[in-house]
């Protein structure tokens, strides 16, 4: 199964004919649809875990109730009154006034964490750590106006971004490319089978 | 009543009053958004009931949100709509007269096989669906990565080490190109697994890791800007949209 | 515990608090102080590119982002378009982002109105700029435009045939333009490099988000003639065209945030080095 | 063995050179006939007639596309506004407007739809006839003679992708060769990786402290290579955890990933002889919204206080949120991802980081499975080939042979 479909995907890359493109589109569509079926499994797991917490009255079980209430309110309004579209008041407002602000705020926590990570980890412990530190500092102080020093710092920052950055990223990408290809081959040949749940 | 419990109740009362005042002054919707924002920020101090509330609500609502999106966005038009178009005629009239595509029965079967894992002793059946998904993408990845991460990279790195510009021999550019060339080679040496990092090979790997570290430091430093922008965006929401203190 | 030990073991919540207060203050009082933005070569080269263009020359600006990245990319789009209108450079706009069309329409309308006011001449659709619309599959659109704009865009966004738009007259593909500036928030930037520049060799520069910028620096000087990264890049461009606005207003917050982080790194290292030295003495 | 690699390289170069000559196709353009201009007794004289010279199929596609070329006197281009191109299915059939071309260009790329129900469907292998009109907006236009028949054809093989095919074949051969030799029991050396060596220690530490272990598979799907590599590592970790009788928590972002992870952990516990200790509550779904997932995992971290966190798989912006929260609870953190933009954050905030390819290699390391180790060897040879090609390329360019770059170019 794995070998057949994966071989097809490899070969279709080289064949520009309609019939092949058509098959390719089908395969892609199918994987997406199967993915949605899997979401049901996810919801099931979520219910199971939270219901477990509630019925055991384990610590913080009250919050499990909140999760389930949020889930059901959203599901009910998402499925029933919509009539095929999701433009109903509750669904949209839950999205805009609950999901969007929390999401944006979680994302903005990064501003704080990037500062604390820099504070904690940018220490001159070893040669490598010092290099990391210096490169990071150069890029950061390029923001700060520093009179006559600004020019050389900004030049150095550009150089770091243009030269070592290019070399390192390219080396990593080639490594990843080869590793990915090797893994794909191992899957095709049936050597890598962990994804099937056994070794 | 212990002191910590007292404090907790005082805080709770304060939050409720503030919430009520805000609803009265600014309207319910923006208040909900603003309080949830503050609840999440409170995690920076430490875990607390308000963060827990926002977190659990977020998890439940988002899971349902994606389930609904998946259902109406994928299942209805791409599965039911293709399998038996009249069925979705009510919601998606545009699809009603399309011819049925019997092949779409395959993902339906594979999807149901996947759900079979909930039944005891039938879990192995779901592996067919997994094999299908993984196999498809493995094939796709094989060619895609070879093209973009291997062949394309050779093409990109093949440049002249010696650069001369209108002003004659360009020393800086030539040096930079040599550094790139050596950097890529040493970076690759670092990733060799089956050879011990010793002698000249070890020196190469050492240069490789140095180049990597400089890059990581630079990327980290550069990202600060983007993350601060996000924070400023949230402040705009809190102080501008909610409190109306800044325009 | 002496002062240096404290510097090493400072609770990260102090870092959080300090950062929050400082950024909030800088944002509140952003109009009170201005920061001297240092312009960089990669932004200057885009500025010079347009500055050296003859009036009447044409460039393509591709807005490949959607409203979610608007805050970060909109300032640079505005600055570039204003610059073009000031120089009389004609702008052909397109979007390769699914949700971009409405946004581009809005931006172009706003900026052209602003430019009309600033430069005291009417900026006319079709004469000074045009918007040819959106098509899916960016790689193919980029390749297609390299052949002929009419392949994917026989008509512009407002359904006027391309040949009836004055600026598109005698413009077939990238060869008839002075260059391409793509302002992107995703993978289309790679596609512009691979399918656009590598294949058709037109002058190309990118405007990208702050997170993406480091990935594109390596292309400077070969595939790209210029690069604008995030707010900083936009602020530089605003400064160059002397139209300081949104991006420059965000700069005080950026500068103090960066300073704060640098300060904490210095504190941490100072503490670390001093405690290390002491350890060596006692052992 | 000694000669295999050079042999391959020579073969590779030869094949590539051949492919280039195949790509360079000659265009046969017939010279246009003389244009006879009709003098007409009206005030405005019509422009000269365009003469269609060729209609060619586009190579390397699924058909449905034709390029039409025509001749036009250069000095007359100023007089006309643009060209219109018409197509019909027979010389005297109905000609439909296909598009326009500016007055200074004498070719048109006719792209038809490949869907036969579409309005501008262009059928393959069918006779098609074209004519070109030189348009003057406020005067008479002139029309070319009908030319054709021309055909659009779909191709069986994309010649621009030859380098990819060669690479696929060579790489597959390498992998199979090294796996075969590993099967025969050849011992393969692999250098130590700090992140991998630390795994045992990290699990041991959690056991001593009596705290759980958190394993985060990232926000990839079950088909992402990083996630697949992570499954293998999860299997090894779960087995050790079962042996030590420590708790393992695996919150998941993707439902398919969750089902696979459940199977992986279950069979690892079975292998360790403790199937009774496994429960589906250990490996559970959180949600598949990026930041909601992070919020959930953060909550688990600060409440269950794991002693060791693994972040292995596909990560995006959430990498630093997870790693910093994990650090604040004092956990040992081992991370690895193939997302280049996120590696710096893991390097800064975690104790051990597997950089890019090291993540894929880790599964082979932990398992010591000769088959998996064999493929590592193949990867190394891939890198060696890359380095040789690179050096060769740089030399080639230095000596002014730009053709090398053309060989390693993939045309879309």
Tab-separated table of N, CA and C in Angstrom, chain A residues 10 12-21 31 34-35 38-43 45-46 48-49 56 60 102-104 106-107 109-110 112-118 120-122 132 169-170 172-187 189 191-192 194-199, chain D residues 60-62 64 114 124 154-158 161 164-165 168 171-172 175-176 179 225 228 231-232 236 255-256 258-260 263-264 267 271 280-281 283-286 288 291 294-295 298 303 317 320-321 324-325 327 338 340 343 345 348-349 355-357 360 363 371-372 375 379 382-383 386 410:
chain	number	residue	atom	x	y	z
A	10	UNK	N	5.884	9.682	-6.708
A	10	UNK	CA	7.193	10.013	-7.277
A	10	UNK	C	7.078	10.129	-8.793
A	12	UNK	N	4.449	10.596	-10.721
A	12	UNK	CA	3.591	11.664	-11.245
A	12	UNK	C	4.335	12.983	-11.363
A	13	UNK	N	5.374	13.128	-10.533
A	13	UNK	CA	6.151	14.367	-10.589
A	13	UNK	C	6.773	14.565	-11.966
A	14	UNK	N	7.101	13.445	-12.611
A	14	UNK	CA	7.798	13.553	-13.893
A	14	UNK	C	6.853	13.527	-15.088
A	15	UNK	N	5.591	13.201	-14.849
A	15	UNK	CA	4.664	13.058	-15.964
A	15	UNK	C	3.651	14.185	-15.927
A	16	UNK	N	3.693	15.056	-16.910
A	16	UNK	CA	2.774	16.196	-16.855
A	16	UNK	C	1.380	15.925	-17.418
A	17	UNK	N	1.046	14.687	-17.791
A	17	UNK	CA	-0.246	14.443	-18.446
A	17	UNK	C	-1.446	14.716	-17.545
A	18	UNK	N	-2.570	15.035	-18.174
A	18	UNK	CA	-3.812	15.311	-17.461
A	18	UNK	C	-4.250	14.194	-16.529
A	19	UNK	N	-4.237	12.963	-17.083
A	19	UNK	CA	-4.794	11.861	-16.314
A	19	UNK	C	-4.015	11.671	-15.014
A	20	UNK	N	-2.718	11.946	-15.073
A	20	UNK	CA	-1.904	11.775	-13.868
A	20	UNK	C	-2.177	12.899	-12.887
A	21	UNK	N	-2.300	14.090	-13.425
A	21	UNK	CA	-2.587	15.224	-12.549
A	21	UNK	C	-3.928	15.002	-11.855
A	31	UNK	N	-6.464	12.471	1.245
A	31	UNK	CA	-5.739	12.587	2.508
A	31	UNK	C	-6.368	13.672	3.380
A	34	UNK	N	-9.562	12.250	4.964
A	34	UNK	CA	-9.263	11.316	6.053
A	34	UNK	C	-8.851	12.089	7.300
A	35	UNK	N	-8.138	13.189	7.074
A	35	UNK	CA	-7.727	14.037	8.188
A	35	UNK	C	-8.913	14.555	8.987
A	38	UNK	N	-10.228	11.990	11.195
A	38	UNK	CA	-9.372	11.827	12.365
A	38	UNK	C	-9.715	12.838	13.444
A	39	UNK	N	-10.194	14.013	13.029
A	39	UNK	CA	-10.564	15.015	14.031
A	39	UNK	C	-11.601	14.467	14.999
A	40	UNK	N	-12.480	13.604	14.479
A	40	UNK	CA	-13.473	12.977	15.352
A	40	UNK	C	-12.780	12.201	16.471
A	41	UNK	N	-11.712	11.516	16.092
A	41	UNK	CA	-10.946	10.781	17.097
A	41	UNK	C	-10.415	11.738	18.150
A	42	UNK	N	-9.955	12.902	17.669
A	42	UNK	CA	-9.406	13.897	18.576
A	42	UNK	C	-10.454	14.380	19.556
A	43	UNK	N	-11.631	14.716	19.017
A	43	UNK	CA	-12.709	15.209	19.879
A	43	UNK	C	-13.070	14.129	20.902
A	45	UNK	N	-11.110	11.876	22.132
A	45	UNK	CA	-10.067	11.827	23.153
A	45	UNK	C	-10.229	12.970	24.147
A	46	UNK	N	-10.555	14.140	23.613
A	46	UNK	CA	-10.733	15.313	24.472
A	46	UNK	C	-11.880	15.083	25.455
A	48	UNK	N	-13.086	12.204	26.453
A	48	UNK	CA	-12.718	11.135	27.348
A	48	UNK	C	-11.879	11.649	28.507
A	49	UNK	N	-10.828	12.415	28.156
A	49	UNK	CA	-9.917	12.905	29.192
A	49	UNK	C	-10.647	13.835	30.150
A	56	UNK	N	-13.924	11.649	38.104
A	56	UNK	CA	-13.049	11.284	39.221
A	56	UNK	C	-12.965	12.404	40.240
A	60	UNK	N	-8.694	20.308	39.936
A	60	UNK	CA	-9.035	21.182	38.820
A	60	UNK	C	-10.125	20.631	37.917
A	102	UNK	N	-7.264	35.669	22.566
A	102	UNK	CA	-6.391	34.769	23.321
A	102	UNK	C	-5.214	34.352	22.457
A	103	UNK	N	-5.522	34.067	21.204
A	103	UNK	CA	-4.474	33.629	20.288
A	103	UNK	C	-3.407	34.713	20.149
A	104	UNK	N	-3.843	35.947	19.921
A	104	UNK	CA	-2.888	37.040	19.734
A	104	UNK	C	-2.080	37.261	21.008
A	106	UNK	N	-1.379	34.957	23.403
A	106	UNK	CA	-0.419	33.858	23.551
A	106	UNK	C	0.794	34.128	22.673
A	107	UNK	N	0.525	34.579	21.458
A	107	UNK	CA	1.600	34.853	20.517
A	107	UNK	C	2.502	35.967	21.062
A	109	UNK	N	3.147	36.706	24.054
A	109	UNK	CA	3.970	36.292	25.201
A	109	UNK	C	5.422	36.109	24.770
A	110	UNK	N	5.570	35.818	23.465
A	110	UNK	CA	6.909	35.604	22.933
A	110	UNK	C	7.817	36.803	23.177
A	112	UNK	N	8.020	38.584	25.751
A	112	UNK	CA	8.590	38.455	27.092
A	112	UNK	C	9.564	37.286	27.150
A	113	UNK	N	9.159	36.198	26.537
A	113	UNK	CA	10.006	35.010	26.639
A	113	UNK	C	11.312	35.187	25.879
A	114	UNK	N	11.250	35.943	24.791
A	114	UNK	CA	12.491	36.143	24.038
A	114	UNK	C	13.450	36.968	24.904
A	115	UNK	N	12.901	37.886	25.697
A	115	UNK	CA	13.752	38.687	26.580
A	115	UNK	C	14.328	37.823	27.700
A	116	UNK	N	13.476	36.989	28.317
A	116	UNK	CA	13.996	36.207	29.440
A	116	UNK	C	14.980	35.152	28.954
A	117	UNK	N	14.712	34.591	27.760
A	117	UNK	CA	15.644	33.595	27.223
A	117	UNK	C	16.989	34.246	26.934
A	118	UNK	N	16.945	35.455	26.390
A	118	UNK	CA	18.196	36.154	26.085
A	118	UNK	C	18.956	36.442	27.375
A	120	UNK	N	18.873	34.887	30.204
A	120	UNK	CA	19.367	33.700	30.878
A	120	UNK	C	20.456	32.979	30.083
A	121	UNK	N	20.260	32.901	28.760
A	121	UNK	CA	21.136	32.018	27.986
A	121	UNK	C	22.292	32.742	27.295
A	122	UNK	N	22.164	34.037	27.094
A	122	UNK	CA	23.253	34.734	26.420
A	122	UNK	C	24.349	35.070	27.421
A	132	UNK	N	27.514	33.071	19.998
A	132	UNK	CA	26.057	33.225	19.922
A	132	UNK	C	25.666	34.580	20.494
A	169	UNK	N	22.627	28.249	6.973
A	169	UNK	CA	21.281	27.822	6.589
A	169	UNK	C	21.359	26.821	5.453
A	170	UNK	N	22.265	27.074	4.514
A	170	UNK	CA	22.364	26.167	3.391
A	170	UNK	C	22.817	24.789	3.846
A	172	UNK	N	22.379	23.458	6.755
A	172	UNK	CA	21.281	22.803	7.478
A	172	UNK	C	20.237	22.291	6.500
A	173	UNK	N	19.917	23.127	5.511
A	173	UNK	CA	18.863	22.742	4.571
A	173	UNK	C	19.262	21.516	3.765
A	174	UNK	N	20.523	21.458	3.347
A	174	UNK	CA	20.959	20.291	2.581
A	174	UNK	C	20.873	19.044	3.452
A	175	UNK	N	21.314	19.184	4.706
A	175	UNK	CA	21.220	18.052	5.628
A	175	UNK	C	19.782	17.600	5.789
A	176	UNK	N	18.896	18.555	6.004
A	176	UNK	CA	17.489	18.221	6.176
A	176	UNK	C	16.944	17.566	4.915
A	177	UNK	N	17.327	18.117	3.775
A	177	UNK	CA	16.861	17.558	2.509
A	177	UNK	C	17.256	16.097	2.386
A	178	UNK	N	18.524	15.812	2.660
A	178	UNK	CA	18.997	14.432	2.534
A	178	UNK	C	18.324	13.545	3.567
A	179	UNK	N	18.206	14.048	4.782
A	179	UNK	CA	17.567	13.260	5.830
A	179	UNK	C	16.124	12.957	5.474
A	180	UNK	N	15.441	13.959	4.935
A	180	UNK	CA	14.041	13.779	4.574
A	180	UNK	C	13.903	12.767	3.447
A	181	UNK	N	14.804	12.869	2.476
A	181	UNK	CA	14.745	11.933	1.366
A	181	UNK	C	15.007	10.514	1.865
A	182	UNK	N	16.006	10.384	2.740
A	182	UNK	CA	16.320	9.059	3.263
A	182	UNK	C	15.124	8.505	4.031
A	183	UNK	N	14.477	9.359	4.835
A	183	UNK	CA	13.330	8.882	5.594
A	183	UNK	C	12.199	8.472	4.654
A	184	UNK	N	11.968	9.293	3.629
A	184	UNK	CA	10.913	8.961	2.671
A	184	UNK	C	11.207	7.611	2.015
A	185	UNK	N	12.472	7.391	1.666
A	185	UNK	CA	12.855	6.113	1.048
A	185	UNK	C	12.639	4.960	2.017
A	186	UNK	N	13.021	5.199	3.288
A	186	UNK	CA	12.857	4.128	4.277
A	186	UNK	C	11.379	3.779	4.436
A	187	UNK	N	10.539	4.803	4.356
A	187	UNK	CA	9.108	4.529	4.465
A	187	UNK	C	8.645	3.726	3.262
A	189	UNK	N	10.333	1.754	1.423
A	189	UNK	CA	10.874	0.392	1.433
A	189	UNK	C	10.371	-0.404	2.641
A	191	UNK	N	11.129	0.065	5.808
A	191	UNK	CA	12.081	-0.113	6.901
A	191	UNK	C	11.660	0.698	8.108
A	192	UNK	N	11.185	1.919	7.813
A	192	UNK	CA	10.731	2.790	8.891
A	192	UNK	C	9.238	2.528	9.086
A	194	UNK	N	7.662	2.951	12.333
A	194	UNK	CA	7.199	3.416	13.633
A	194	UNK	C	5.849	4.094	13.528
A	195	UNK	N	5.590	4.719	12.361
A	195	UNK	CA	4.333	5.455	12.230
A	195	UNK	C	3.126	4.527	12.224
A	196	UNK	N	3.375	3.248	12.044
A	196	UNK	CA	2.274	2.296	12.104
A	196	UNK	C	2.060	1.796	13.528
A	197	UNK	N	2.830	2.337	14.441
A	197	UNK	CA	2.608	1.978	15.825
A	197	UNK	C	3.383	0.771	16.264
A	198	UNK	N	4.323	0.309	15.462
A	198	UNK	CA	5.201	-0.757	15.954
A	198	UNK	C	6.567	-0.528	15.339
A	199	UNK	N	7.561	-1.116	15.929
A	199	UNK	CA	8.915	-0.890	15.433
A	199	UNK	C	9.320	-1.967	14.452
D	60	UNK	N	6.885	19.771	-22.179
D	60	UNK	CA	6.847	19.456	-20.747
D	60	UNK	C	5.585	19.908	-20.026
D	61	UNK	N	4.447	19.730	-20.665
D	61	UNK	CA	3.233	20.063	-19.936
D	61	UNK	C	2.142	19.061	-20.277
D	62	UNK	N	0.944	19.343	-19.803
D	62	UNK	CA	-0.151	18.434	-20.053
D	62	UNK	C	-0.911	18.809	-21.328
D	64	UNK	N	-2.840	21.486	-23.860
D	64	UNK	CA	-3.789	22.586	-23.652
D	64	UNK	C	-3.159	23.971	-23.789
D	114	UNK	N	-7.768	22.931	-18.952
D	114	UNK	CA	-7.657	21.499	-19.195
D	114	UNK	C	-8.960	20.777	-18.858
D	124	UNK	N	-6.554	18.685	-26.588
D	124	UNK	CA	-5.275	18.185	-27.092
D	124	UNK	C	-5.465	17.437	-28.400
D	154	UNK	N	0.053	16.680	-24.912
D	154	UNK	CA	0.573	16.438	-23.572
D	154	UNK	C	1.788	15.540	-23.668
D	155	UNK	N	2.786	15.750	-22.804
D	155	UNK	CA	3.997	14.931	-22.869
D	155	UNK	C	3.995	13.875	-21.766
D	156	UNK	N	4.713	12.802	-22.048
D	156	UNK	CA	4.806	11.721	-21.074
D	156	UNK	C	5.907	11.956	-20.060
D	157	UNK	N	6.866	12.769	-20.425
D	157	UNK	CA	7.972	12.949	-19.493
D	157	UNK	C	8.441	14.392	-19.511
D	158	UNK	N	8.688	14.930	-18.334
D	158	UNK	CA	9.109	16.317	-18.202
D	158	UNK	C	10.638	16.366	-18.262
D	161	UNK	N	12.988	17.952	-15.655
D	161	UNK	CA	13.150	17.369	-14.327
D	161	UNK	C	14.146	16.214	-14.317
D	164	UNK	N	16.404	15.755	-11.281
D	164	UNK	CA	15.736	15.212	-10.096
D	164	UNK	C	15.648	13.697	-10.208
D	165	UNK	N	15.316	13.221	-11.419
D	165	UNK	CA	15.164	11.787	-11.573
D	165	UNK	C	16.497	11.086	-11.326
D	168	UNK	N	17.100	10.981	-7.687
D	168	UNK	CA	16.251	9.982	-7.009
D	168	UNK	C	16.871	8.601	-7.182
D	171	UNK	N	20.251	8.191	-5.308
D	171	UNK	CA	20.079	8.164	-3.863
D	171	UNK	C	19.420	6.871	-3.401
D	172	UNK	N	18.440	6.408	-4.180
D	172	UNK	CA	17.790	5.149	-3.824
D	172	UNK	C	18.801	4.012	-3.865
D	175	UNK	N	21.036	4.147	-0.766
D	175	UNK	CA	20.346	3.710	0.439
D	175	UNK	C	20.222	2.196	0.451
D	176	UNK	N	19.789	1.639	-0.663
D	176	UNK	CA	19.592	0.190	-0.698
D	176	UNK	C	20.924	-0.518	-0.499
D	179	UNK	N	21.950	-0.314	3.168
D	179	UNK	CA	21.072	-1.110	4.021
D	179	UNK	C	21.399	-2.594	3.843
D	225	UNK	N	7.966	14.599	7.939
D	225	UNK	CA	9.131	13.770	8.205
D	225	UNK	C	9.573	13.927	9.661
D	228	UNK	N	7.457	11.858	11.888
D	228	UNK	CA	7.730	10.427	11.725
D	228	UNK	C	9.007	10.046	12.478
D	231	UNK	N	8.228	9.830	16.100
D	231	UNK	CA	7.528	8.609	16.531
D	231	UNK	C	8.529	7.534	16.941
D	232	UNK	N	9.562	7.371	16.121
D	232	UNK	CA	10.552	6.342	16.418
D	232	UNK	C	11.228	6.640	17.756
D	236	UNK	N	11.293	4.572	21.589
D	236	UNK	CA	12.448	4.246	22.450
D	236	UNK	C	12.271	4.836	23.835
D	255	UNK	N	-4.917	14.835	15.412
D	255	UNK	CA	-5.617	13.634	15.854
D	255	UNK	C	-4.975	12.364	15.301
D	256	UNK	N	-4.497	12.432	14.074
D	256	UNK	CA	-3.847	11.234	13.523
D	256	UNK	C	-2.543	10.978	14.265
D	258	UNK	N	-2.018	11.665	17.241
D	258	UNK	CA	-2.401	11.093	18.526
D	258	UNK	C	-2.625	9.580	18.399
D	259	UNK	N	-3.376	9.160	17.356
D	259	UNK	CA	-3.631	7.718	17.252
D	259	UNK	C	-2.340	6.954	17.061
D	260	UNK	N	-1.457	7.495	16.230
D	260	UNK	CA	-0.191	6.793	16.012
D	260	UNK	C	0.596	6.751	17.316
D	263	UNK	N	-0.539	4.089	19.599
D	263	UNK	CA	-0.059	2.764	19.195
D	263	UNK	C	1.412	2.587	19.538
D	264	UNK	N	2.198	3.640	19.274
D	264	UNK	CA	3.639	3.555	19.510
D	264	UNK	C	3.902	3.313	20.991
D	267	UNK	N	2.714	-0.194	22.190
D	267	UNK	CA	3.564	-1.332	21.853
D	267	UNK	C	4.906	-1.255	22.569
D	271	UNK	N	6.415	-4.184	24.826
D	271	UNK	CA	7.766	-4.689	24.625
D	271	UNK	C	8.532	-4.712	25.947
D	280	UNK	N	-4.830	5.035	27.581
D	280	UNK	CA	-5.011	6.039	26.537
D	280	UNK	C	-5.062	7.450	27.113
D	281	UNK	N	-5.148	7.569	28.435
D	281	UNK	CA	-5.176	8.901	29.031
D	281	UNK	C	-3.799	9.557	29.033
D	283	UNK	N	-1.707	9.531	26.396
D	283	UNK	CA	-1.474	10.103	25.080
D	283	UNK	C	-2.813	10.646	24.623
D	284	UNK	N	-2.961	11.956	24.670
D	284	UNK	CA	-4.297	12.504	24.406
D	284	UNK	C	-4.230	13.705	23.481
D	285	UNK	N	-5.400	14.045	22.990
D	285	UNK	CA	-5.535	15.162	22.053
D	285	UNK	C	-5.823	16.425	22.855
D	286	UNK	N	-5.174	17.532	22.496
D	286	UNK	CA	-5.502	18.794	23.156
D	286	UNK	C	-6.416	19.588	22.233
D	288	UNK	N	-6.336	21.289	17.831
D	288	UNK	CA	-5.430	21.594	16.730
D	288	UNK	C	-5.477	23.056	16.322
D	291	UNK	N	-1.979	28.058	19.088
D	291	UNK	CA	-1.712	28.674	20.380
D	291	UNK	C	-2.575	28.112	21.494
D	294	UNK	N	-0.537	25.354	22.697
D	294	UNK	CA	0.545	25.838	23.553
D	294	UNK	C	0.006	26.171	24.943
D	295	UNK	N	-1.146	26.852	24.981
D	295	UNK	CA	-1.724	27.210	26.265
D	295	UNK	C	-1.977	25.948	27.078
D	298	UNK	N	1.364	24.377	28.205
D	298	UNK	CA	1.922	25.188	29.288
D	298	UNK	C	1.225	24.863	30.605
D	303	UNK	N	1.419	22.527	36.043
D	303	UNK	CA	0.648	21.790	37.048
D	303	UNK	C	1.223	20.417	37.336
D	317	UNK	N	6.231	29.059	15.767
D	317	UNK	CA	6.508	30.126	16.727
D	317	UNK	C	6.388	29.685	18.189
D	320	UNK	N	9.528	28.739	21.450
D	320	UNK	CA	10.131	29.464	22.563
D	320	UNK	C	9.182	29.544	23.761
D	321	UNK	N	7.881	29.645	23.511
D	321	UNK	CA	6.922	29.685	24.626
D	321	UNK	C	7.052	28.396	25.430
D	324	UNK	N	10.651	28.143	27.196
D	324	UNK	CA	10.836	29.027	28.342
D	324	UNK	C	9.987	28.611	29.527
D	325	UNK	N	8.746	28.191	29.251
D	325	UNK	CA	7.920	27.716	30.365
D	325	UNK	C	8.560	26.482	30.986
D	327	UNK	N	11.629	25.726	31.028
D	327	UNK	CA	12.809	26.116	31.789
D	327	UNK	C	12.429	26.679	33.152
D	338	UNK	N	13.264	20.284	12.497
D	338	UNK	CA	13.854	20.549	11.193
D	338	UNK	C	13.423	21.918	10.677
D	340	UNK	N	14.163	25.423	10.322
D	340	UNK	CA	15.381	26.214	10.469
D	340	UNK	C	15.142	27.459	11.326
D	343	UNK	N	15.154	26.619	15.210
D	343	UNK	CA	16.311	26.001	15.856
D	343	UNK	C	17.006	26.970	16.830
D	345	UNK	N	15.914	29.221	18.782
D	345	UNK	CA	15.219	29.360	20.060
D	345	UNK	C	15.422	28.132	20.928
D	348	UNK	N	18.941	28.184	22.295
D	348	UNK	CA	19.115	29.144	23.384
D	348	UNK	C	18.437	28.662	24.664
D	349	UNK	N	17.234	28.112	24.550
D	349	UNK	CA	16.442	27.866	25.759
D	349	UNK	C	16.463	26.428	26.254
D	355	UNK	N	19.885	19.449	15.846
D	355	UNK	CA	19.746	20.440	14.784
D	355	UNK	C	19.396	19.750	13.470
D	356	UNK	N	18.242	20.065	12.956
D	356	UNK	CA	17.854	19.609	11.620
D	356	UNK	C	18.007	18.111	11.430
D	357	UNK	N	18.960	17.746	10.590
D	357	UNK	CA	19.144	16.358	10.215
D	357	UNK	C	19.412	15.453	11.419
D	360	UNK	N	16.444	13.520	12.473
D	360	UNK	CA	16.134	12.313	11.702
D	360	UNK	C	17.080	11.184	12.080
D	363	UNK	N	16.625	8.706	15.490
D	363	UNK	CA	15.878	7.453	15.588
D	363	UNK	C	16.809	6.271	15.350
D	371	UNK	N	19.598	-1.466	9.975
D	371	UNK	CA	18.967	-0.975	8.756
D	371	UNK	C	18.895	0.546	8.760
D	372	UNK	N	18.529	1.103	9.932
D	372	UNK	CA	18.418	2.551	10.002
D	372	UNK	C	19.802	3.196	9.948
D	375	UNK	N	21.081	3.666	6.461
D	375	UNK	CA	20.615	4.815	5.687
D	375	UNK	C	21.339	6.090	6.099
D	379	UNK	N	23.100	8.874	3.693
D	379	UNK	CA	22.974	10.330	3.793
D	379	UNK	C	24.349	10.982	3.740
D	382	UNK	N	25.538	11.136	0.386
D	382	UNK	CA	24.839	12.223	-0.312
D	382	UNK	C	25.535	13.548	-0.070
D	383	UNK	N	25.933	13.767	1.184
D	383	UNK	CA	26.631	15.020	1.498
D	383	UNK	C	27.972	15.087	0.788
D	386	UNK	N	27.436	15.996	-2.668
D	386	UNK	CA	27.113	17.415	-2.736
D	386	UNK	C	28.381	18.252	-2.684
D	410	UNK	N	16.470	22.911	-12.425
D	410	UNK	CA	15.222	22.194	-12.652
D	410	UNK	C	14.213	23.173	-13.212
